[in-house]
Amino acid sequence: MKKGTIEYSPNTCQAQFHAECEKPAREKGSVKVVSFVSGFGGGKTYAGAMQAAIMALRSPGLQGLIVSPSFPLAEMESGAIWHLFEIFENAEPQVQYTYNKSDHEFTLANGAVIKVVSAERPEKIVSTTAAWAWLDEPGMYKP
C-alpha cells in the first residue's frame, strides 16, 4: 500500500486529542486511555473515526474496535461508519478497503480490520480481541 495523505484540518480540541493519542503509554505494557469531551458539534465522532483510520493504517493485520450506542447511530450521516467511508474515499491515494455490511467490518488492504459493534448487545463484545478500541458516545450506552 502506498503512503498517502488524508486532508484534515482539526479544530483545537481535535488536534489536542490526536496529539494525546500519539504519546506513548506511561508504563511499558500498560493500557492507555484517551478521552475527548466536548459539546454537541465539537467534532468528537469525526476525530474518533480519523484516529480509527490512522490506527488501522498503522496496524497491519490487527483488529480495532469501534463501539457505538447502536448500529443506526453508527450508520447515520455524521456517524462513525459514515465518517470512515468519507475518510477512506477522500484519502490521496484512496485507501483500499472492503466493507462487510452484515458484519459491520472494514478490511483494509494491509489486513487491518475495523469492527463496529453496538453497545446494545454487550455480550457480542465479550472476548473480542482488539489492538485498540474507540467508544463513541459512551454516555448513551444503556446498562
Coordinates of N, CA, C and O in Angstrom, one line a residue:
M1 N 0.9 -1.2 0.0 CA 0.0 0.0 0.0 C 0.9 1.2 0.0 O 1.8 1.3 0.8
K2 N 0.6 2.1 -0.9 CA 1.4 3.4 -1.0 C 1.0 4.3 0.2 O -0.1 4.3 0.6
K3 N 2.0 5.0 0.7 CA 1.7 6.0 1.7 C 1.0 7.2 1.0 O 1.3 7.5 -0.1
G4 N 0.1 7.7 1.7 CA -0.6 8.9 1.2 C -1.0 9.8 2.3 O -0.5 9.8 3.4
T5 N -1.9 10.7 1.9 CA -2.3 11.7 2.9 C -3.8 11.7 3.0 O -4.5 11.4 2.0
I6 N -4.3 12.1 4.1 CA -5.7 12.4 4.3 C -5.9 13.8 4.7 O -5.3 14.3 5.7
E7 N -6.6 14.6 3.9 CA -6.8 16.0 4.2 C -7.6 16.1 5.4 O -8.7 15.6 5.5
Y8 N -7.1 16.9 6.4 CA -7.8 17.1 7.6 C -7.3 18.3 8.3 O -6.1 18.4 8.5
S9 N -8.2 19.2 8.7 CA -7.8 20.4 9.4 C -8.5 20.3 10.8 O -9.6 20.9 10.9
P10 N -7.9 19.7 11.8 CA -8.6 19.5 13.0 C -8.8 20.8 13.8 O -7.9 21.7 13.7
N11 N -9.9 20.9 14.5 CA -10.0 22.1 15.4 C -9.1 22.0 16.6 O -8.4 20.9 16.7
T12 N -9.0 22.9 17.4 CA -8.0 22.9 18.5 C -8.2 21.7 19.4 O -7.2 21.0 19.8
C13 N -9.5 21.3 19.8 CA -9.7 20.2 20.6 C -9.4 18.9 19.9 O -8.8 18.0 20.6
Q14 N -9.7 18.8 18.6 CA -9.4 17.6 17.9 C -7.8 17.4 17.8 O -7.3 16.3 18.0
A15 N -7.1 18.5 17.6 CA -5.7 18.4 17.5 C -5.1 18.0 18.8 O -4.1 17.2 18.8
Q16 N -5.6 18.4 19.9 CA -5.1 18.0 21.2 C -5.4 16.5 21.5 O -4.6 15.8 22.0
F17 N -6.6 16.1 21.0 CA -6.9 14.7 21.2 C -5.9 13.8 20.4 O -5.4 12.8 20.9
H18 N -5.7 14.2 19.1 CA -4.8 13.4 18.3 C -3.3 13.4 18.9 O -2.7 12.4 18.8
A19 N -2.9 14.5 19.4 CA -1.6 14.6 20.0 C -1.5 13.7 21.2 O -0.4 13.1 21.4
E20 N -2.5 13.7 22.0 CA -2.5 12.8 23.2 C -2.5 11.3 22.8 O -1.8 10.5 23.4
C21 N -3.2 11.0 21.7 CA -3.1 9.6 21.2 C -1.8 9.2 20.7 O -1.4 8.0 20.8
E22 N -0.9 10.2 20.3 CA 0.4 9.8 19.8 C 1.4 9.6 20.9 O 2.4 9.0 20.6
K23 N 1.1 10.1 22.1 CA 2.0 9.9 23.2 C 2.1 8.4 23.6 O 1.0 7.8 23.6
P24 N 3.2 7.9 24.0 CA 3.3 6.5 24.5 C 2.6 6.4 25.8 O 2.4 7.3 26.6
A25 N 2.2 5.1 26.1 CA 1.7 4.8 27.5 C 2.8 5.2 28.5 O 3.9 5.1 28.2
R26 N 2.3 5.5 29.7 CA 3.3 5.9 30.7 C 4.2 4.8 31.2 O 5.3 5.0 31.5
E27 N 3.7 3.6 31.2 CA 4.5 2.5 31.6 C 4.4 1.4 30.5 O 3.3 1.1 30.0
K28 N 5.5 0.7 30.3 CA 5.5 -0.4 29.3 C 4.5 -1.4 29.7 O 4.5 -1.9 30.8
G29 N 3.7 -1.9 28.7 CA 2.7 -2.9 29.0 C 1.4 -2.4 29.6 O 0.5 -3.2 29.8
S30 N 1.3 -1.1 29.8 CA 0.1 -0.6 30.4 C -0.9 -0.2 29.3 O -0.6 -0.1 28.1
V31 N -2.1 0.0 29.7 CA -3.2 0.4 28.8 C -3.3 1.9 28.8 O -3.3 2.5 29.9
K32 N -3.4 2.5 27.7 CA -3.6 3.9 27.6 C -5.0 4.3 27.2 O -5.6 3.7 26.3
V33 N -5.6 5.2 28.0 CA -6.9 5.7 27.7 C -6.9 7.2 27.5 O -6.3 7.9 28.2
V34 N -7.5 7.6 26.3 CA -7.5 9.0 26.0 C -9.0 9.3 25.8 O -9.7 8.6 25.1
S35 N -9.4 10.5 26.3 CA -10.8 10.9 26.1 C -10.9 12.2 25.4 O -9.9 13.0 25.5
F36 N -12.0 12.4 24.7 CA -12.2 13.7 24.1 C -13.7 14.1 24.5 O -14.6 13.5 24.1
V37 N -13.7 15.1 25.3 CA -15.0 15.5 25.8 C -15.3 16.9 25.3 O -14.5 17.8 25.4
S38 N -16.5 17.1 24.6 CA -16.9 18.4 24.2 C -18.4 18.4 24.0 O -19.0 17.3 24.0
G39 N -18.9 19.5 23.7 CA -20.3 19.6 23.5 C -20.7 19.1 22.1 O -19.9 18.7 21.3
F40 N -22.0 19.2 21.8 CA -22.6 18.8 20.5 C -21.9 19.6 19.4 O -21.7 20.8 19.5
G41 N -21.5 18.9 18.4 CA -20.9 19.6 17.3 C -19.4 19.9 17.5 O -18.8 20.6 16.7
G42 N -18.8 19.3 18.5 CA -17.4 19.6 18.8 C -16.4 18.8 17.9 O -15.2 19.0 18.0
G43 N -16.9 17.8 17.2 CA -16.1 17.0 16.3 C -15.6 15.7 16.9 O -14.6 15.1 16.4
K44 N -16.2 15.2 18.0 CA -15.8 14.0 18.6 C -15.8 12.8 17.7 O -14.9 12.0 17.6
T45 N -17.0 12.6 17.0 CA -17.1 11.4 16.2 C -16.2 11.5 15.0 O -15.6 10.5 14.7
Y46 N -16.0 12.6 14.4 CA -15.1 12.7 13.3 C -13.7 12.4 13.7 O -12.9 11.7 13.1
A47 N -13.3 13.0 14.8 CA -11.9 12.8 15.4 C -11.7 11.3 15.7 O -10.6 10.8 15.4
G48 N -12.7 10.7 16.3 CA -12.6 9.3 16.6 C -12.5 8.4 15.4 O -11.7 7.5 15.3
A49 N -13.3 8.7 14.3 CA -13.2 8.0 13.1 C -11.8 8.2 12.4 O -11.2 7.3 11.9
M50 N -11.3 9.4 12.5 CA -10.0 9.7 11.9 C -8.9 9.0 12.7 O -8.0 8.4 12.1
Q51 N -9.0 8.9 14.0 CA -8.0 8.2 14.8 C -8.1 6.7 14.5 O -7.1 6.0 14.4
A52 N -9.3 6.2 14.3 CA -9.5 4.8 14.0 C -8.8 4.5 12.6 O -8.2 3.5 12.5
A53 N -9.0 5.4 11.7 CA -8.4 5.2 10.4 C -6.9 5.2 10.5 O -6.2 4.3 9.9
I54 N -6.3 6.1 11.3 CA -4.9 6.2 11.5 C -4.4 4.9 12.1 O -3.4 4.4 11.7
M55 N -5.1 4.5 13.2 CA -4.6 3.3 13.9 C -4.7 2.1 12.9 O -3.7 1.2 13.0
A56 N -5.7 1.9 12.1 CA -5.8 0.8 11.2 C -4.7 0.8 10.1 O -4.1 -0.2 9.8
L57 N -4.4 2.0 9.6 CA -3.4 2.1 8.6 C -2.0 1.8 9.2 O -1.1 1.4 8.5
R58 N -1.8 2.1 10.5 CA -0.5 1.8 11.1 C -0.4 0.4 11.8 O 0.6 0.1 12.3
S59 N -1.5 -0.3 11.7 CA -1.5 -1.6 12.4 C -1.9 -2.8 11.4 O -2.9 -3.4 11.6
P60 N -1.0 -3.1 10.5 CA -1.3 -4.1 9.5 C -1.7 -5.4 10.2 O -1.0 -5.9 11.2
G61 N -2.7 -6.1 9.8 CA -3.1 -7.4 10.3 C -3.8 -7.4 11.6 O -4.2 -8.4 12.1
L62 N -4.0 -6.2 12.3 CA -4.6 -6.2 13.6 C -6.0 -5.7 13.5 O -6.4 -5.0 12.5
Q63 N -6.8 -6.0 14.5 CA -8.2 -5.6 14.6 C -8.4 -4.5 15.6 O -7.8 -4.5 16.7
G64 N -9.1 -3.5 15.2 CA -9.6 -2.4 16.1 C -11.1 -2.4 16.2 O -11.8 -3.0 15.4
L65 N -11.6 -1.8 17.3 CA -13.0 -1.9 17.6 C -13.6 -0.5 17.8 O -13.0 0.3 18.5
I66 N -14.7 -0.3 17.2 CA -15.5 0.9 17.4 C -16.8 0.5 18.1 O -17.5 -0.3 17.5
V67 N -17.0 1.0 19.3 CA -18.3 0.7 20.0 C -19.2 1.9 19.8 O -18.8 3.0 20.3
S68 N -20.3 1.7 19.3 CA -21.3 2.7 19.1 C -22.6 2.4 19.9 O -22.8 1.2 20.2
P69 N -23.3 3.4 20.4 CA -24.5 3.1 21.2 C -25.5 2.2 20.4 O -26.2 1.4 21.0
S70 N -25.5 2.3 19.1 CA -26.4 1.5 18.3 C -25.9 1.5 16.8 O -25.2 2.4 16.4
F71 N -26.3 0.5 16.1 CA -25.9 0.5 14.6 C -26.5 1.6 13.9 O -25.9 2.2 13.1
P72 N -27.8 1.9 14.1 CA -28.4 3.0 13.4 C -27.6 4.3 13.6 O -27.4 5.1 12.7
L73 N -27.2 4.6 14.8 CA -26.4 5.8 15.1 C -25.0 5.7 14.4 O -24.6 6.7 13.8
A74 N -24.4 4.6 14.3 CA -23.1 4.5 13.6 C -23.3 4.6 12.1 O -22.4 5.2 11.5
E75 N -24.4 4.2 11.6 CA -24.6 4.3 10.1 C -25.2 5.6 9.6 O -25.1 5.9 8.4
M76 N -25.7 6.4 10.5 CA -26.4 7.7 10.0 C -25.3 8.7 9.5 O -24.1 8.5 9.8
E77 N -25.8 9.6 8.8 CA -24.8 10.7 8.3 C -24.3 11.3 9.6 O -25.0 11.7 10.5
S78 N -23.0 11.5 9.6 CA -22.2 12.0 10.7 C -22.0 10.9 11.8 O -21.4 11.2 12.8
G79 N -22.3 9.7 11.5 CA -21.9 8.6 12.4 C -20.6 8.0 12.1 O -19.9 8.4 11.1
A80 N -20.1 7.1 12.9 CA -18.7 6.6 12.8 C -18.5 5.9 11.4 O -17.5 6.1 10.8
I81 N -19.5 5.1 11.0 CA -19.3 4.3 9.7 C -19.3 5.3 8.5 O -18.4 5.2 7.6
W82 N -20.2 6.2 8.6 CA -20.3 7.3 7.5 C -19.0 8.0 7.4 O -18.5 8.3 6.3
H83 N -18.4 8.4 8.6 CA -17.2 9.2 8.6 C -16.0 8.3 8.0 O -15.2 8.9 7.3
L84 N -16.0 7.0 8.4 CA -14.9 6.2 7.8 C -15.0 6.1 6.3 O -13.9 6.2 5.6
F85 N -16.2 5.9 5.8 CA -16.3 5.9 4.3 C -15.8 7.2 3.7 O -15.0 7.2 2.8
E86 N -16.1 8.3 4.3 CA -15.7 9.7 3.9 C -14.2 9.8 3.9 O -13.6 10.3 3.0
I87 N -13.6 9.4 5.0 CA -12.1 9.5 5.2 C -11.4 8.6 4.2 O -10.5 9.1 3.5
F88 N -11.8 7.3 4.0 CA -11.1 6.4 3.1 C -11.3 6.9 1.7 O -10.4 6.8 0.9
E89 N -12.5 7.3 1.3 CA -12.7 7.7 -0.1 C -12.0 9.0 -0.5 O -11.7 9.2 -1.6
N90 N -11.8 9.9 0.5 CA -11.1 11.2 0.2 C -9.6 11.2 0.4 O -9.0 12.2 0.2
A91 N -9.1 10.0 0.9 CA -7.6 10.0 1.1 C -6.9 10.0 -0.3 O -7.5 9.7 -1.3
E92 N -5.7 10.5 -0.3 CA -4.9 10.6 -1.5 C -3.6 9.8 -1.4 O -2.8 10.2 -0.6
P93 N -3.4 8.6 -2.0 CA -4.3 7.9 -2.8 C -5.4 7.3 -2.0 O -5.3 7.1 -0.8
Q94 N -6.5 7.0 -2.7 CA -7.7 6.4 -1.9 C -7.3 5.1 -1.2 O -6.5 4.3 -1.7
V95 N -7.8 5.0 0.0 CA -7.5 3.8 0.8 C -8.2 2.6 0.3 O -9.4 2.7 0.0
Q96 N -7.5 1.5 0.0 CA -8.2 0.3 -0.5 C -8.8 -0.5 0.7 O -8.0 -0.8 1.6
Y97 N -10.1 -0.7 0.6 CA -10.7 -1.4 1.7 C -12.0 -2.1 1.1 O -12.4 -1.8 0.0
T98 N -12.5 -3.1 1.9 CA -13.8 -3.6 1.6 C -14.6 -3.4 2.9 O -14.1 -3.3 4.0
Y99 N -15.9 -3.4 2.7 CA -16.8 -3.2 3.8 C -17.9 -4.3 3.8 O -18.6 -4.5 2.8
N100 N -17.9 -5.1 4.9 CA -18.9 -6.1 5.0 C -20.1 -5.5 5.9 O -19.9 -5.4 7.1
K101 N -21.2 -5.2 5.2 CA -22.3 -4.5 5.9 C -22.9 -5.4 7.0 O -23.3 -4.9 8.0
S102 N -23.1 -6.7 6.7 CA -23.7 -7.6 7.7 C -22.9 -7.7 8.9 O -23.4 -7.9 10.0
D103 N -21.5 -7.7 8.8 CA -20.7 -7.8 10.0 C -20.2 -6.5 10.5 O -19.5 -6.4 11.5
H104 N -20.5 -5.4 9.8 CA -20.1 -4.0 10.1 C -18.5 -4.0 10.3 O -18.0 -3.5 11.2
E105 N -17.9 -4.5 9.2 CA -16.4 -4.6 9.3 C -15.8 -4.0 8.1 O -16.1 -4.3 6.9
F106 N -14.8 -3.1 8.3 CA -13.9 -2.6 7.2 C -12.6 -3.5 7.3 O -12.1 -3.7 8.3
T107 N -12.2 -4.0 6.1 CA -11.0 -4.7 6.0 C -10.1 -3.9 5.0 O -10.5 -3.7 3.9
L108 N -8.9 -3.4 5.5 CA -8.1 -2.6 4.7 C -7.1 -3.5 3.9 O -6.9 -4.7 4.3
A109 N -6.5 -3.0 2.9 CA -5.5 -3.7 2.0 C -4.4 -4.2 2.9 O -3.8 -5.3 2.5
N110 N -4.0 -3.6 4.0 CA -2.9 -4.0 4.8 C -3.3 -5.1 5.8 O -2.5 -5.6 6.6
G111 N -4.6 -5.6 5.7 CA -5.0 -6.7 6.5 C -5.6 -6.2 7.8 O -6.2 -7.0 8.6
A112 N -5.6 -4.9 8.1 CA -6.2 -4.4 9.4 C -7.7 -4.5 9.2 O -8.3 -4.3 8.1
V113 N -8.4 -4.7 10.3 CA -9.8 -4.7 10.4 C -10.3 -3.7 11.4 O -9.8 -3.6 12.5
I114 N -11.4 -3.0 11.0 CA -12.1 -2.1 11.9 C -13.5 -2.7 12.1 O -14.2 -2.7 11.1
K115 N -13.8 -3.2 13.2 CA -15.1 -3.8 13.5 C -15.9 -2.8 14.3 O -15.5 -2.3 15.4
V116 N -17.1 -2.6 13.8 CA -18.0 -1.7 14.5 C -19.1 -2.6 15.2 O -19.7 -3.5 14.6
V117 N -19.2 -2.4 16.5 CA -20.2 -3.2 17.3 C -21.1 -2.2 18.0 O -20.8 -1.0 18.2
S118 N -22.2 -2.8 18.5 CA -23.2 -2.0 19.2 C -23.2 -2.2 20.7 O -23.1 -3.4 21.1
A119 N -23.3 -1.2 21.4 CA -23.3 -1.3 22.9 C -24.7 -1.9 23.3 O -24.8 -2.2 24.5
E120 N -25.6 -2.0 22.4 CA -26.9 -2.5 22.8 C -26.8 -4.0 23.1 O -27.7 -4.6 23.8
R121 N -25.8 -4.7 22.6 CA -25.6 -6.1 22.8 C -24.2 -6.4 23.3 O -23.3 -6.9 22.6
P122 N -23.9 -6.0 24.6 CA -22.6 -6.1 25.1 C -22.0 -7.5 25.1 O -20.8 -7.7 25.1
E123 N -22.9 -8.5 25.2 CA -22.5 -9.9 25.2 C -21.7 -10.2 23.8 O -20.9 -11.2 23.8
K124 N -22.0 -9.5 22.8 CA -21.3 -9.7 21.5 C -19.9 -9.2 21.5 O -19.1 -9.5 20.6
I125 N -19.6 -8.3 22.5 CA -18.3 -7.7 22.6 C -17.3 -8.5 23.4 O -16.1 -8.5 23.2
V126 N -17.9 -9.3 24.4 CA -17.1 -10.1 25.3 C -16.1 -11.0 24.5 O -16.5 -11.6 23.5
S127 N -14.9 -11.1 25.0 CA -13.9 -11.9 24.4 C -13.4 -11.5 23.0 O -12.7 -12.2 22.3
T128 N -13.7 -10.2 22.6 CA -13.2 -9.7 21.3 C -11.8 -9.2 21.5 O -11.5 -8.5 22.5
T129 N -10.9 -9.6 20.7 CA -9.5 -9.2 20.7 C -9.4 -8.0 19.8 O -9.8 -8.0 18.7
A130 N -8.8 -7.0 20.4 CA -8.5 -5.7 19.6 C -7.2 -5.1 20.0 O -6.9 -5.1 21.2
A131 N -6.5 -4.5 19.1 CA -5.3 -3.8 19.3 C -5.6 -2.4 19.9 O -4.8 -1.8 20.6
W132 N -6.8 -1.9 19.6 CA -7.2 -0.6 20.0 C -8.8 -0.6 20.0 O -9.4 -1.4 19.3
A133 N -9.4 0.4 20.7 CA -10.8 0.5 20.7 C -11.2 2.0 20.9 O -10.5 2.7 21.5
W134 N -12.3 2.3 20.3 CA -12.9 3.7 20.5 C -14.3 3.5 20.9 O -15.1 2.8 20.3
L135 N -14.7 4.2 22.0 CA -16.1 4.2 22.4 C -16.7 5.5 22.0 O -16.4 6.5 22.5
D136 N -17.6 5.4 21.1 CA -18.3 6.6 20.6 C -19.6 6.9 21.4 O -20.4 6.0 21.6
E137 N -19.7 8.1 22.0 CA -20.8 8.5 22.8 C -21.2 7.5 23.9 O -22.3 7.0 24.1
P138 N -20.2 7.2 24.8 CA -20.4 6.2 25.8 C -21.5 6.6 26.8 O -22.1 5.8 27.5
G139 N -21.8 7.9 26.9 CA -22.8 8.4 27.8 C -24.2 7.9 27.4 O -25.2 8.0 28.2
M140 N -24.3 7.5 26.1 CA -25.6 7.0 25.6 C -25.8 5.5 25.8 O -26.9 5.0 25.5
Y141 N -24.8 4.8 26.3 CA -24.9 3.3 26.5 C -25.9 3.1 27.6 O -26.0 3.7 28.6
K142 N -26.7 2.0 27.4 CA -27.7 1.6 28.4 C -27.1 0.5 29.2 O -26.5 -0.4 28.7
P143 N -27.3 0.5 30.5 CA -26.8 -0.6 31.4 C -27.5 -1.9 31.1 O -28.5 -2.0 30.6

